[in-house]
């Protein structure tokens, strides 16, 4: 019996999501499974294929603030959009956002923070990464880290709006390396042909 991703979720809401460890998961599920298969007289294996559980928190998507716009809400516009991370726009997934260059204690006081909506640079109203989040005061040039982006990030990404994809850097303790280089506009065009009648 294969339950796919299974019940082992990802604590996207770091403070409030109760997420079982693999052992807690097995302790909760296996007795019920073993009882069930015994009662119907079959002996299937129990399989899980955890994807997000293994990968989601491996990756941080780093974006830079292009502008801050104050209207009925405060919008923090960053340079990463749904071409890089489709999940929030596609099915309203939750990703914590952190102002990566303002993580000191002076920025942690709630009374100095503001509720903002973090949006991408794409020409669609749905290009929203995070709704109504409490963040320290943000200005253009700041770095916004979007957490838990290791699953369904690159694999669901696109070059929509002719936007080349970003580089990916792997960090291993004190080592770091370019795992995937950034794309350029040339990468976007390189599979295109000019047809004879266009010359
Ligand atoms: C059959 C199967 N296995 C594994 C997965 C991985 O699930 P997740 O990445 O949510 O853990 C999926 C996701 O849809 C799936 O359909």
Coordinates of N, CA and C and ligand atoms in Angstrom, one line a residue:
X1 N 0.9 -1.2 0.0 CA 0.0 0.0 0.0 C 0.9 1.2 0.0
X2 N 0.7 2.1 -1.0 CA 1.5 3.3 -1.1 C 0.7 4.6 -0.9
X3 N 1.1 5.3 0.2 CA 0.3 6.5 0.5 C 0.9 7.7 0.0
X4 N 1.8 7.6 -1.0 CA 2.4 8.8 -1.6 C 3.1 9.6 -0.6
X5 N 2.9 10.9 -0.7 CA 3.6 11.8 0.2 C 3.2 11.5 1.7
X6 N 2.0 10.9 1.9 CA 1.6 10.5 3.2 C 1.2 11.7 4.1
X7 N 1.2 11.4 5.4 CA 0.6 12.4 6.3 C 1.7 13.3 6.9
X8 N 3.0 12.9 6.7 CA 4.1 13.6 7.3 C 4.3 15.0 6.6
X9 N 3.7 16.0 7.2 CA 3.7 17.3 6.6 C 5.0 18.1 6.8
X10 N 5.0 19.3 6.5 CA 6.1 20.2 6.6 C 5.7 21.4 7.5
X11 N 6.5 21.7 8.5 CA 6.0 22.8 9.4 C 6.2 24.2 8.8
X12 N 5.4 24.5 7.8 CA 5.6 25.8 7.1 C 5.3 26.9 8.1
X13 N 4.3 26.7 9.0 CA 4.1 27.7 10.1 C 4.9 27.2 11.2
X14 N 6.2 27.8 11.3 CA 7.2 27.2 12.2 C 6.7 27.1 13.7
X15 N 5.9 28.1 14.2 CA 5.6 28.1 15.6 C 4.4 27.2 15.9
X16 N 3.5 27.0 15.0 CA 2.3 26.4 15.3 C 2.0 25.0 14.7
X17 N 2.7 24.7 13.6 CA 2.4 23.4 12.9 C 2.9 22.2 13.7
X18 N 2.1 21.3 14.2 CA 2.6 20.1 14.8 C 2.9 19.1 13.7
X19 N 4.2 18.8 13.6 CA 4.6 17.8 12.6 C 5.3 16.6 13.2
X20 N 4.8 15.4 13.0 CA 5.4 14.2 13.6 C 6.7 13.9 13.1
X21 N 7.6 13.3 13.9 CA 8.8 12.8 13.4 C 8.5 11.5 12.7
X22 N 9.4 10.9 11.9 CA 9.1 9.7 11.2 C 8.7 8.6 12.2
X23 N 9.4 8.6 13.4 CA 9.1 7.5 14.4 C 7.7 7.7 15.0
X24 N 7.3 9.0 15.2 CA 6.0 9.3 15.8 C 4.9 8.9 14.7
X25 N 5.2 9.2 13.5 CA 4.3 8.8 12.4 C 4.1 7.3 12.3
X26 N 5.2 6.6 12.3 CA 5.2 5.1 12.3 C 4.4 4.6 13.4
X27 N 4.6 5.2 14.7 CA 3.9 4.7 15.9 C 2.4 4.9 15.7
X28 N 2.0 6.0 15.1 CA 0.6 6.3 15.0 C -0.1 5.4 13.9
X29 N 0.7 5.2 12.8 CA 0.0 4.6 11.6 C 0.1 3.1 11.6
X30 N 1.3 2.6 12.0 CA 1.5 1.1 11.8 C 0.6 0.2 12.5
X31 N 0.3 0.5 13.8 CA -0.7 -0.4 14.5 C -2.0 -0.4 13.8
X32 N -2.5 0.7 13.3 CA -3.8 0.7 12.6 C -3.7 0.0 11.3
X33 N -2.6 0.2 10.6 CA -2.3 -0.5 9.3 C -2.3 -2.0 9.5
X34 N -1.5 -2.4 10.5 CA -1.3 -3.9 10.8 C -2.6 -4.5 11.2
X35 N -3.3 -3.8 12.0 CA -4.6 -4.3 12.5 C -5.6 -4.5 11.3
X36 N -5.5 -3.5 10.4 CA -6.4 -3.5 9.2 C -6.1 -4.6 8.3
X37 N -4.9 -4.8 8.0 CA -4.5 -5.8 7.0 C -4.8 -7.2 7.6
X38 N -4.6 -7.3 8.9 CA -4.8 -8.6 9.5 C -6.3 -9.0 9.4
X39 N -7.1 -8.0 9.7 CA -8.6 -8.3 9.7 C -9.1 -8.6 8.3
X40 N -8.4 -8.2 7.2 CA -8.9 -8.6 5.9 C -8.0 -9.6 5.3
X41 N -7.0 -10.1 6.0 CA -6.3 -11.3 5.6 C -5.3 -11.0 4.4
X42 N -4.7 -9.8 4.3 CA -3.7 -9.6 3.3 C -2.5 -9.1 3.9
X43 N -1.3 -9.1 3.2 CA 0.0 -8.7 3.8 C 0.7 -7.7 2.9
X44 N 0.1 -6.6 2.5 CA 0.9 -5.7 1.7 C 2.0 -5.0 2.5
X45 N 3.0 -4.5 1.8 CA 4.0 -3.6 2.4 C 3.4 -2.2 2.5
X46 N 3.9 -1.4 3.5 CA 3.4 0.0 3.6 C 4.5 0.9 3.1
X47 N 4.2 1.7 2.1 CA 5.2 2.6 1.5 C 4.7 4.0 1.7
X48 N 5.7 4.9 1.9 CA 5.5 6.3 1.8 C 6.6 6.9 0.9
X49 N 6.2 7.9 0.2 CA 7.2 8.6 -0.8 C 7.3 10.1 -0.4
X50 N 7.9 10.4 0.8 CA 7.9 11.7 1.2 C 8.8 12.6 0.3
X51 N 8.2 13.6 -0.2 CA 9.0 14.5 -1.1 C 9.3 15.8 -0.4
X52 N 8.2 16.6 -0.1 CA 8.4 17.9 0.6 C 9.0 17.7 2.0
X53 N 8.6 16.6 2.7 CA 9.1 16.4 4.0 C 10.7 16.4 4.0
X54 N 11.2 15.8 3.0 CA 12.7 15.7 2.9 C 13.4 16.9 2.4
X55 N 12.7 17.6 1.5 CA 13.4 18.7 0.8 C 13.0 20.1 1.1
X56 N 11.8 20.3 1.6 CA 11.2 21.7 1.7 C 12.2 22.6 2.4
X57 N 12.6 22.2 3.6 CA 13.4 23.2 4.5 C 14.9 23.2 4.1
X58 N 15.2 22.6 3.0 CA 16.6 22.6 2.6 C 17.0 23.9 1.9
X59 N 16.0 24.7 1.5 CA 16.3 25.8 0.6 C 15.6 27.1 1.0
X60 N 16.4 28.2 0.8 CA 15.9 29.5 1.0 C 15.9 30.3 -0.3
X61 N 14.9 30.9 -0.7 CA 14.9 31.7 -1.9 C 15.1 33.2 -1.5
X62 N 16.3 33.7 -1.9 CA 16.7 35.0 -1.5 C 16.3 36.0 -2.6
X63 N 15.5 37.0 -2.2 CA 15.1 38.0 -3.1 C 15.4 39.4 -2.6
X64 N 15.5 40.4 -3.6 CA 15.9 41.7 -3.2 C 14.7 42.6 -3.4
X65 N 14.5 43.6 -2.4 CA 13.3 44.5 -2.5 C 13.6 45.5 -3.6
X66 N 12.6 45.5 -4.6 CA 12.7 46.6 -5.6 C 12.1 47.9 -5.2
X67 N 10.9 47.8 -4.5 CA 10.2 49.0 -4.1 C 9.2 48.6 -3.0
X68 N 8.8 49.7 -2.3 CA 7.8 49.5 -1.2 C 6.7 50.5 -1.6
X69 N 5.4 50.0 -1.8 CA 4.3 50.8 -2.2 C 3.2 50.9 -1.2
X70 N 2.9 52.1 -0.7 CA 1.8 52.2 0.3 C 0.5 52.6 -0.4
X71 N -0.5 51.8 -0.3 CA -1.9 52.2 -0.8 C -2.8 51.6 0.3
X72 N -3.9 50.9 -0.1 CA -4.8 50.4 1.0 C -4.0 49.4 1.8
X73 N -2.9 48.8 1.3 CA -2.0 48.0 2.1 C -0.6 48.4 1.8
X74 N 0.4 47.9 2.5 CA 1.8 48.2 2.1 C 2.3 46.9 1.4
X75 N 2.7 47.2 0.1 CA 3.2 46.1 -0.7 C 4.8 46.2 -0.8
X76 N 5.4 45.1 -0.5 CA 6.9 45.0 -0.6 C 7.1 44.2 -1.9
X77 N 7.6 44.9 -2.9 CA 7.8 44.3 -4.2 C 9.3 43.8 -4.3
X78 N 9.4 42.4 -4.5 CA 10.7 41.8 -4.6 C 11.0 41.3 -6.0
X79 N 12.3 40.9 -6.2 CA 12.6 40.5 -7.6 C 12.5 39.0 -7.9
X80 N 11.8 38.3 -7.0 CA 11.5 36.9 -7.2 C 10.0 36.8 -7.3
X81 N 9.5 36.2 -8.4 CA 8.1 36.1 -8.6 C 7.6 34.7 -8.8
X82 N 6.4 34.5 -9.3 CA 5.9 33.1 -9.4 C 6.6 32.3 -10.5
X83 N 7.4 33.0 -11.3 CA 8.2 32.2 -12.2 C 9.2 31.3 -11.5
X84 N 9.7 31.8 -10.3 CA 10.6 31.0 -9.5 C 9.9 30.2 -8.4
X85 N 8.9 30.7 -7.8 CA 8.2 29.9 -6.8 C 6.7 30.0 -7.1
X86 N 6.1 29.0 -7.7 CA 4.7 29.1 -8.2 C 3.7 28.7 -7.1
X87 N 4.2 28.0 -6.0 CA 3.2 27.4 -5.1 C 2.3 28.5 -4.4
X88 N 2.7 29.6 -4.0 CA 1.8 30.5 -3.3 C 0.7 31.0 -4.3
X89 N 1.1 31.3 -5.5 CA 0.1 31.8 -6.5 C -0.8 30.7 -7.0
X90 N -0.3 29.5 -7.1 CA -1.0 28.4 -7.7 C -2.0 27.8 -6.7
X91 N -1.6 27.5 -5.4 CA -2.5 27.0 -4.5 C -2.3 27.5 -3.1
X92 N -1.9 28.8 -3.0 CA -2.0 29.5 -1.8 C -1.1 28.9 -0.7
X93 N 0.0 28.3 -1.0 CA 0.9 27.7 0.0 C 1.5 28.8 0.9
X94 N 1.8 28.4 2.1 CA 2.4 29.4 3.0 C 3.9 29.2 3.1
X95 N 4.6 30.3 3.0 CA 6.1 30.3 3.2 C 6.4 31.5 4.1
X96 N 7.2 31.2 5.2 CA 7.6 32.3 6.0 C 8.6 33.2 5.3
X97 N 8.5 34.5 5.5 CA 9.4 35.4 4.9 C 10.2 36.2 6.1
X98 N 11.4 36.4 5.8 CA 12.3 37.0 6.8 C 13.1 38.1 6.1
X99 N 13.2 39.3 6.8 CA 14.1 40.3 6.2 C 15.5 39.9 6.6
X100 N 16.3 39.3 5.6 CA 17.5 38.6 5.9 C 18.6 39.5 6.4
X101 N 18.5 40.8 6.1 CA 19.6 41.7 6.5 C 19.1 42.5 7.8
X102 N 18.0 42.1 8.3 CA 17.5 42.8 9.5 C 16.9 41.8 10.5
X103 N 17.8 40.9 11.0 CA 17.4 39.9 11.9 C 17.8 40.1 13.3
X104 N 18.4 41.2 13.6 CA 18.9 41.5 15.0 C 17.8 41.7 15.9
X105 N 18.1 41.7 17.2 CA 17.0 41.9 18.3 C 16.2 43.2 18.1
X106 N 16.9 44.2 17.6 CA 16.2 45.5 17.5 C 15.1 45.5 16.5
X107 N 15.1 44.5 15.6 CA 14.1 44.3 14.6 C 13.0 43.4 15.0
X108 N 13.2 42.7 16.1 CA 12.2 41.7 16.6 C 11.1 42.3 17.3
X109 N 11.2 43.5 17.8 CA 10.1 44.1 18.6 C 8.8 44.3 17.7
X110 N 7.7 43.7 18.2 CA 6.5 43.8 17.3 C 6.0 45.3 17.1
X111 N 6.3 46.1 18.2 CA 5.8 47.5 18.0 C 6.5 48.3 16.9
X112 N 7.6 47.8 16.5 CA 8.3 48.5 15.4 C 8.1 47.9 14.1
X113 N 7.3 46.8 14.0 CA 7.0 46.1 12.8 C 5.8 46.5 12.1
X114 N 5.7 46.2 10.8 CA 4.5 46.6 10.0 C 3.9 45.4 9.3
X115 N 2.6 45.4 9.1 CA 2.0 44.4 8.3 C 2.2 44.7 6.8
X116 N 2.8 43.8 6.1 CA 3.0 44.0 4.6 C 2.7 42.8 3.8
X117 N 2.4 43.0 2.5 CA 2.2 41.9 1.6 C 3.4 41.9 0.6
X118 N 4.0 40.7 0.5 CA 5.2 40.6 -0.3 C 4.8 40.1 -1.7
X119 N 5.1 40.9 -2.7 CA 4.7 40.6 -4.1 C 5.9 40.4 -5.0
X120 N 5.7 39.7 -6.1 CA 6.8 39.6 -7.1 C 6.7 40.6 -8.2
X121 N 7.6 40.5 -9.2 CA 7.7 41.6 -10.2 C 6.9 41.3 -11.5
X122 N 6.1 40.2 -11.4 CA 5.4 39.8 -12.7 C 4.1 40.5 -12.9
X123 N 3.7 40.7 -14.1 CA 2.6 41.5 -14.5 C 1.2 40.8 -14.3
X124 N 1.0 40.2 -13.1 CA -0.2 39.5 -12.8 C -0.6 39.8 -11.4
X125 N -1.9 40.1 -11.1 CA -2.3 40.4 -9.8 C -2.0 39.2 -8.8
X126 N -1.9 38.0 -9.4 CA -1.7 36.8 -8.5 C -0.3 36.6 -8.1
X127 N 0.6 37.5 -8.5 CA 2.0 37.3 -8.1 C 2.3 37.8 -6.7
X128 N 1.7 37.0 -5.8 CA 1.8 37.4 -4.3 C 2.5 36.2 -3.6
X129 N 3.6 36.5 -2.9 CA 4.4 35.5 -2.2 C 3.9 35.3 -0.8
X130 N 3.5 36.4 -0.1 CA 3.1 36.3 1.3 C 2.2 37.4 1.6
X131 N 1.0 37.1 2.1 CA 0.0 38.0 2.5 C 0.1 38.5 3.9
X132 N 0.0 39.8 4.2 CA -0.2 40.3 5.5 C 0.7 39.7 6.6
X133 N 2.0 40.0 6.4 CA 3.0 39.5 7.3 C 3.6 40.7 8.1
X134 N 3.9 40.4 9.4 CA 4.5 41.3 10.3 C 6.0 41.3 10.0
X135 N 6.6 42.4 9.5 CA 8.0 42.5 9.2 C 8.6 43.8 9.8
X136 N 9.9 43.8 10.1 CA 10.5 45.1 10.4 C 10.4 46.0 9.2
X137 N 10.6 47.3 9.5 CA 10.5 48.3 8.4 C 11.4 47.9 7.2
X138 N 10.8 47.8 6.0 CA 11.6 47.4 4.8 C 11.8 48.5 3.8
X139 N 12.9 48.5 3.2 CA 13.2 49.5 2.2 C 13.8 48.9 0.9
X140 N 13.8 49.6 -0.2 CA 14.3 49.0 -1.4 C 15.8 48.6 -1.1
X141 N 16.3 47.5 -1.7 CA 17.6 47.1 -1.4 C 17.7 46.0 -0.3
X142 N 16.7 45.9 0.6 CA 16.7 44.9 1.6 C 16.6 43.5 1.0
X143 N 17.0 42.5 1.7 CA 16.9 41.1 1.3 C 15.8 40.4 2.0
X144 N 14.9 39.8 1.2 CA 13.8 39.1 1.8 C 14.1 37.6 1.5
X145 N 14.2 36.8 2.6 CA 14.4 35.4 2.4 C 13.0 34.7 2.5
X146 N 12.8 33.8 1.5 CA 11.5 33.1 1.5 C 11.9 31.7 1.9
X147 N 11.3 31.2 3.0 CA 11.8 29.9 3.5 C 11.0 28.7 3.0
X148 N 11.6 27.5 3.2 CA 11.0 26.2 2.8 C 10.7 26.1 1.3
X149 N 11.6 26.5 0.5 CA 11.4 26.5 -0.9 C 12.1 25.4 -1.7
X150 N 12.5 24.4 -0.9 CA 13.3 23.3 -1.5 C 12.5 22.3 -2.3
X151 N 11.2 22.3 -2.1 CA 10.3 21.3 -2.9 C 9.4 22.1 -3.8
X152 N 9.3 21.6 -5.0 CA 8.4 22.2 -6.0 C 8.8 23.7 -6.3
X153 N 10.1 24.0 -6.2 CA 10.6 25.4 -6.5 C 11.0 25.4 -8.0
X154 N 12.3 24.9 -8.2 CA 12.8 24.9 -9.5 C 11.9 24.0 -10.5
X155 N 11.4 22.9 -9.9 CA 10.7 21.9 -10.8 C 9.4 22.6 -11.3
X156 N 8.8 23.5 -10.6 CA 7.6 24.2 -11.1 C 7.9 25.6 -11.6
X157 N 9.2 25.9 -11.8 CA 9.5 27.3 -12.2 C 9.4 27.4 -13.7
X158 N 9.4 28.6 -14.2 CA 9.3 28.9 -15.6 C 10.0 30.2 -16.0
X159 N 10.0 30.5 -17.3 CA 10.7 31.7 -17.7 C 9.6 32.7 -18.1
X160 N 8.5 32.6 -17.5 CA 7.3 33.5 -17.7 C 7.8 35.0 -17.6
X161 N 7.2 35.8 -18.5 CA 7.6 37.2 -18.6 C 9.1 37.4 -19.1
X162 N 9.6 36.4 -19.7 CA 11.0 36.4 -20.2 C 12.0 36.6 -19.1
X163 N 11.7 36.0 -17.9 CA 12.6 36.2 -16.8 C 13.5 35.0 -16.6
X164 N 14.8 35.2 -16.8 CA 15.7 34.0 -16.6 C 15.6 33.6 -15.1
X165 N 15.8 32.3 -14.9 CA 15.8 31.7 -13.5 C 17.1 32.1 -12.8
X166 N 17.0 32.1 -11.5 CA 18.1 32.5 -10.6 C 19.1 31.4 -10.4
X167 N 20.3 31.7 -9.9 CA 21.3 30.7 -9.6 C 20.9 30.0 -8.3
X168 N 21.5 28.8 -8.2 CA 21.3 28.0 -6.9 C 22.6 27.7 -6.3
X169 N 22.8 28.1 -5.1 CA 24.1 27.9 -4.4 C 23.9 26.8 -3.3
X170 N 24.7 25.9 -3.3 CA 24.6 24.8 -2.2 C 25.6 25.1 -1.1
X171 N 25.2 25.0 0.1 CA 26.0 25.3 1.3 C 26.1 24.0 2.1
X172 N 27.3 23.6 2.4 CA 27.6 22.4 3.2 C 28.6 22.7 4.3
X173 N 28.0 23.0 5.5 CA 28.9 23.5 6.6 C 29.7 24.8 6.1
X174 N 31.0 24.7 6.1 CA 31.8 25.9 5.6 C 32.0 25.9 4.1
X175 N 31.5 24.9 3.4 CA 31.7 24.9 1.9 C 30.5 25.5 1.3
X176 N 30.7 26.1 0.1 CA 29.6 26.6 -0.7 C 30.0 26.5 -2.2
X177 N 29.0 26.3 -3.0 CA 29.3 26.1 -4.4 C 28.1 26.4 -5.3
X178 N 28.4 26.8 -6.5 CA 27.3 27.1 -7.4 C 26.8 25.8 -8.0
X179 N 25.6 25.5 -7.6 CA 25.0 24.2 -7.9 C 24.3 24.3 -9.3
X180 N 23.8 25.5 -9.6 CA 23.2 25.7 -10.9 C 23.4 27.2 -11.2
X181 N 24.0 27.5 -12.3 CA 24.2 29.0 -12.6 C 22.9 29.7 -13.0
X182 N 22.9 31.0 -12.8 CA 21.8 31.7 -13.2 C 21.6 31.7 -14.7
X183 N 20.3 31.7 -15.2 CA 20.1 31.8 -16.6 C 20.2 33.2 -17.1
X184 N 20.4 33.4 -18.4 CA 20.5 34.7 -19.0 C 19.4 34.8 -20.1
X185 N 19.3 35.9 -20.7 CA 18.3 36.1 -21.7 C 18.6 35.2 -22.9
X186 N 20.0 34.9 -23.1 CA 20.4 34.0 -24.2 C 19.9 32.6 -24.0
X187 N 19.8 32.1 -22.7 CA 19.2 30.8 -22.4 C 17.8 30.8 -22.8
X188 N 17.1 31.8 -22.7 CA 15.7 31.8 -23.0 C 15.5 31.7 -24.5
X189 N 16.4 32.3 -25.3 CA 16.3 32.3 -26.7 C 16.9 31.1 -27.4
X190 N 17.8 30.4 -26.7 CA 18.7 29.5 -27.4 C 18.0 28.3 -28.1
X191 N 16.8 28.0 -27.7 CA 16.1 26.9 -28.4 C 15.2 27.4 -29.6
X192 N 15.2 28.7 -29.8 CA 14.3 29.2 -30.9 C 15.0 29.2 -32.2
X193 N 14.3 29.0 -33.3 CA 14.8 29.1 -34.6 C 14.2 30.4 -35.3
X194 N 15.0 30.9 -36.2 CA 14.4 32.0 -37.1 C 14.0 31.2 -38.3
X195 N 12.8 31.3 -38.7 CA 12.2 30.6 -39.9 C 12.6 31.4 -41.2
X196 N 12.7 30.7 -42.3 CA 13.2 31.3 -43.5 C 12.4 32.5 -43.9
X197 N 11.1 32.6 -43.7 CA 10.4 33.7 -44.1 C 10.4 34.9 -43.1
X198 N 11.2 34.7 -42.0 CA 11.4 35.8 -41.1 C 12.6 36.5 -41.4
X199 N 13.5 36.0 -42.3 CA 14.8 36.6 -42.5 C 14.7 37.8 -43.3
Ligands
LIG1 C1 2.4 9.2 -5.6 C2 3.1 10.3 -4.9 N1 4.2 10.1 -4.2 C3 4.8 11.1 -3.6 C4 4.4 12.4 -3.7 C5 5.2 13.5 -3.0 O1 4.4 14.2 -2.1 P1 5.0 15.4 -1.2 O2 6.0 16.0 -2.1 O3 3.8 16.2 -0.9 O4 5.6 14.7 0.0 C6 3.3 12.7 -4.4 C7 2.8 14.1 -4.6 O5 1.8 14.4 -5.1 C8 2.6 11.6 -5.1 O6 1.5 11.9 -5.8

